[in-house]
């Protein structure tokens, strides 16, 4: 990679070398090839490339034919869309509600994949695509905001070709809270949005009972909270945007207090019947 997304040189005179070394891990070798400043500047939450790289084997991304069509739903600033195009040689529709397509188009062009990634403005319940359009659907740290609706998955999976897969990674809880209160040790940081966090068993039941897909995975990421905490610390220190620094500090406090007892990530993969 020779553009702005490429990992910076790791020579001793590079000021980003310690930061790059801090974020390098053998569990995500593909992600580690990307420039750390690029990932920090374009993040909108947990490290989306790490999460996508964890999802990829279960989703079978490496088995897709070159040029296969993939919907990246809730792509944010299109980091995951760039990653999909580069790492798996697929055609990507980068769909997001909050980030303008023109802004994403500039990032996509800078990354050198404008011929393989199409940014679009779309709301998850009004996707402008026909049945059987995509070979795969991907959603990283977004599906929890709209996919808990019992009727949503059957509507979404009609966009898949028969046998196509959908795969998501979402923040999660190890177990469903009892009653109407969050886990007591998380109460100081709990926000109403966090009620969309659910357990692996909850997601498996949710995807199974509708009959739209055959669930192939609904599993917990081992030590995912550690990656989450590390990334929060880095963003709190290095993000150029005050809003993201503030949010990272707050979420980091919560994840540090939890230490993996309740919080983490799960991946869910289903195949259209």
Short mmCIF file of N, CA and C in Angstrom, two decimals, residues 59 61 64 68-73 127 129-139 143 152-168 207 212-214 216 268-273:
data_model
loop_
_atom_site.label_atom_id
_atom_site.label_comp_id
_atom_site.label_asym_id
_atom_site.label_seq_id
_atom_site.Cartn_x
_atom_site.Cartn_y
_atom_site.Cartn_z
N UNK A 59 -17.33 -15.63 8.46
CA UNK A 59 -18.18 -15.20 7.36
C UNK A 59 -17.73 -15.77 6.02
N UNK A 61 -15.14 -14.66 4.12
CA UNK A 61 -14.82 -13.61 3.17
C UNK A 61 -13.74 -14.04 2.18
N UNK A 64 -15.00 -15.74 -1.05
CA UNK A 64 -15.78 -15.02 -2.06
C UNK A 64 -14.96 -14.87 -3.34
N UNK A 68 -17.08 -10.18 -6.10
CA UNK A 68 -18.35 -10.44 -5.43
C UNK A 68 -18.86 -9.15 -4.80
N UNK A 69 -20.18 -9.04 -4.67
CA UNK A 69 -20.80 -7.81 -4.17
C UNK A 69 -21.09 -7.94 -2.68
N UNK A 70 -20.62 -6.96 -1.92
CA UNK A 70 -20.75 -6.97 -0.46
C UNK A 70 -21.38 -5.65 -0.03
N UNK A 71 -22.39 -5.73 0.83
CA UNK A 71 -22.98 -4.56 1.46
C UNK A 71 -22.34 -4.35 2.82
N UNK A 72 -21.72 -3.19 3.01
CA UNK A 72 -21.16 -2.81 4.30
C UNK A 72 -22.15 -1.86 4.95
N UNK A 73 -22.95 -2.40 5.85
CA UNK A 73 -24.11 -1.68 6.40
C UNK A 73 -23.74 -0.96 7.68
N UNK A 127 -33.39 0.43 2.52
CA UNK A 127 -32.22 0.20 1.65
C UNK A 127 -32.68 0.09 0.19
N UNK A 129 -32.06 -1.37 -2.62
CA UNK A 129 -31.46 -2.44 -3.41
C UNK A 129 -32.49 -3.54 -3.65
N UNK A 130 -32.31 -4.26 -4.74
CA UNK A 130 -33.23 -5.31 -5.10
C UNK A 130 -32.89 -6.64 -4.45
N UNK A 131 -33.84 -7.54 -4.48
CA UNK A 131 -33.64 -8.87 -3.91
C UNK A 131 -32.49 -9.58 -4.61
N UNK A 132 -31.66 -10.25 -3.81
CA UNK A 132 -30.56 -11.04 -4.36
C UNK A 132 -29.41 -10.23 -4.91
N UNK A 133 -29.27 -8.99 -4.46
CA UNK A 133 -28.21 -8.11 -4.98
C UNK A 133 -26.82 -8.51 -4.50
N UNK A 134 -26.71 -9.00 -3.27
CA UNK A 134 -25.40 -9.14 -2.64
C UNK A 134 -25.03 -10.60 -2.37
N UNK A 135 -23.72 -10.84 -2.46
CA UNK A 135 -23.17 -12.14 -2.08
C UNK A 135 -22.97 -12.24 -0.57
N UNK A 136 -22.77 -11.10 0.08
CA UNK A 136 -22.56 -11.07 1.53
C UNK A 136 -22.96 -9.70 2.05
N UNK A 137 -23.36 -9.68 3.32
CA UNK A 137 -23.65 -8.44 4.03
C UNK A 137 -22.81 -8.41 5.30
N UNK A 138 -22.18 -7.28 5.56
CA UNK A 138 -21.31 -7.10 6.71
C UNK A 138 -21.79 -5.89 7.50
N UNK A 139 -21.74 -5.98 8.82
CA UNK A 139 -22.04 -4.81 9.66
C UNK A 139 -21.19 -4.90 10.92
N UNK A 143 -25.09 -2.89 13.79
CA UNK A 143 -26.30 -3.69 13.66
C UNK A 143 -27.16 -3.66 14.93
N UNK A 152 -36.69 -7.28 11.31
CA UNK A 152 -35.66 -6.67 10.47
C UNK A 152 -34.86 -7.69 9.64
N UNK A 153 -34.40 -8.75 10.27
CA UNK A 153 -33.51 -9.69 9.56
C UNK A 153 -34.15 -10.28 8.31
N UNK A 154 -35.41 -10.74 8.33
CA UNK A 154 -35.99 -11.26 7.09
C UNK A 154 -36.03 -10.23 5.96
N UNK A 155 -36.26 -8.97 6.34
CA UNK A 155 -36.28 -7.91 5.33
C UNK A 155 -34.90 -7.69 4.74
N UNK A 156 -33.89 -7.71 5.60
CA UNK A 156 -32.52 -7.48 5.15
C UNK A 156 -32.00 -8.64 4.30
N UNK A 157 -32.25 -9.86 4.74
CA UNK A 157 -31.65 -11.00 4.05
C UNK A 157 -32.25 -11.26 2.67
N UNK A 158 -33.36 -10.62 2.35
CA UNK A 158 -33.87 -10.76 0.98
C UNK A 158 -32.90 -10.14 -0.02
N UNK A 159 -32.01 -9.24 0.47
CA UNK A 159 -31.01 -8.63 -0.41
C UNK A 159 -29.87 -9.57 -0.74
N UNK A 160 -29.78 -10.68 0.00
CA UNK A 160 -28.74 -11.68 -0.24
C UNK A 160 -29.16 -12.66 -1.33
N UNK A 161 -28.17 -13.11 -2.09
CA UNK A 161 -28.43 -14.23 -2.99
C UNK A 161 -28.68 -15.48 -2.14
N UNK A 162 -29.46 -16.44 -2.63
CA UNK A 162 -29.66 -17.68 -1.87
C UNK A 162 -28.31 -18.31 -1.52
N UNK A 163 -28.14 -18.64 -0.26
CA UNK A 163 -26.87 -19.19 0.21
C UNK A 163 -25.87 -18.15 0.63
N UNK A 164 -26.18 -16.87 0.38
CA UNK A 164 -25.29 -15.80 0.81
C UNK A 164 -25.30 -15.64 2.32
N UNK A 165 -24.24 -15.06 2.85
CA UNK A 165 -24.10 -14.94 4.29
C UNK A 165 -24.19 -13.48 4.74
N UNK A 166 -24.72 -13.32 5.94
CA UNK A 166 -24.67 -12.05 6.65
C UNK A 166 -23.86 -12.27 7.92
N UNK A 167 -22.97 -11.31 8.22
CA UNK A 167 -22.16 -11.40 9.42
C UNK A 167 -22.06 -10.06 10.11
N UNK A 168 -22.24 -10.04 11.41
CA UNK A 168 -22.18 -8.79 12.17
C UNK A 168 -21.30 -9.00 13.39
N UNK A 207 -31.97 -14.63 15.77
CA UNK A 207 -31.76 -14.94 14.35
C UNK A 207 -32.37 -16.27 13.94
N UNK A 212 -35.19 -16.88 8.69
CA UNK A 212 -34.62 -16.29 7.48
C UNK A 212 -33.23 -16.83 7.17
N UNK A 213 -32.50 -17.22 8.20
CA UNK A 213 -31.13 -17.70 8.01
C UNK A 213 -30.89 -18.96 8.84
N UNK A 214 -29.92 -19.70 8.42
CA UNK A 214 -29.35 -20.77 9.25
C UNK A 214 -28.18 -20.17 10.01
N UNK A 216 -24.87 -19.86 11.73
CA UNK A 216 -23.63 -20.63 11.69
C UNK A 216 -22.67 -20.27 12.82
N UNK A 268 -22.00 -12.71 14.89
CA UNK A 268 -23.13 -13.55 14.51
C UNK A 268 -23.11 -13.70 13.00
N UNK A 269 -23.18 -14.94 12.53
CA UNK A 269 -23.14 -15.23 11.10
C UNK A 269 -24.30 -16.12 10.75
N UNK A 270 -25.01 -15.77 9.69
CA UNK A 270 -26.11 -16.60 9.20
C UNK A 270 -26.07 -16.73 7.70
N UNK A 271 -26.56 -17.85 7.20
CA UNK A 271 -26.63 -18.10 5.77
C UNK A 271 -28.08 -18.06 5.31
N UNK A 272 -28.38 -17.30 4.25
CA UNK A 272 -29.74 -17.25 3.75
C UNK A 272 -30.16 -18.62 3.25
N UNK A 273 -31.33 -19.05 3.70
CA UNK A 273 -31.83 -20.37 3.33
C UNK A 273 -32.21 -20.38 1.87
#
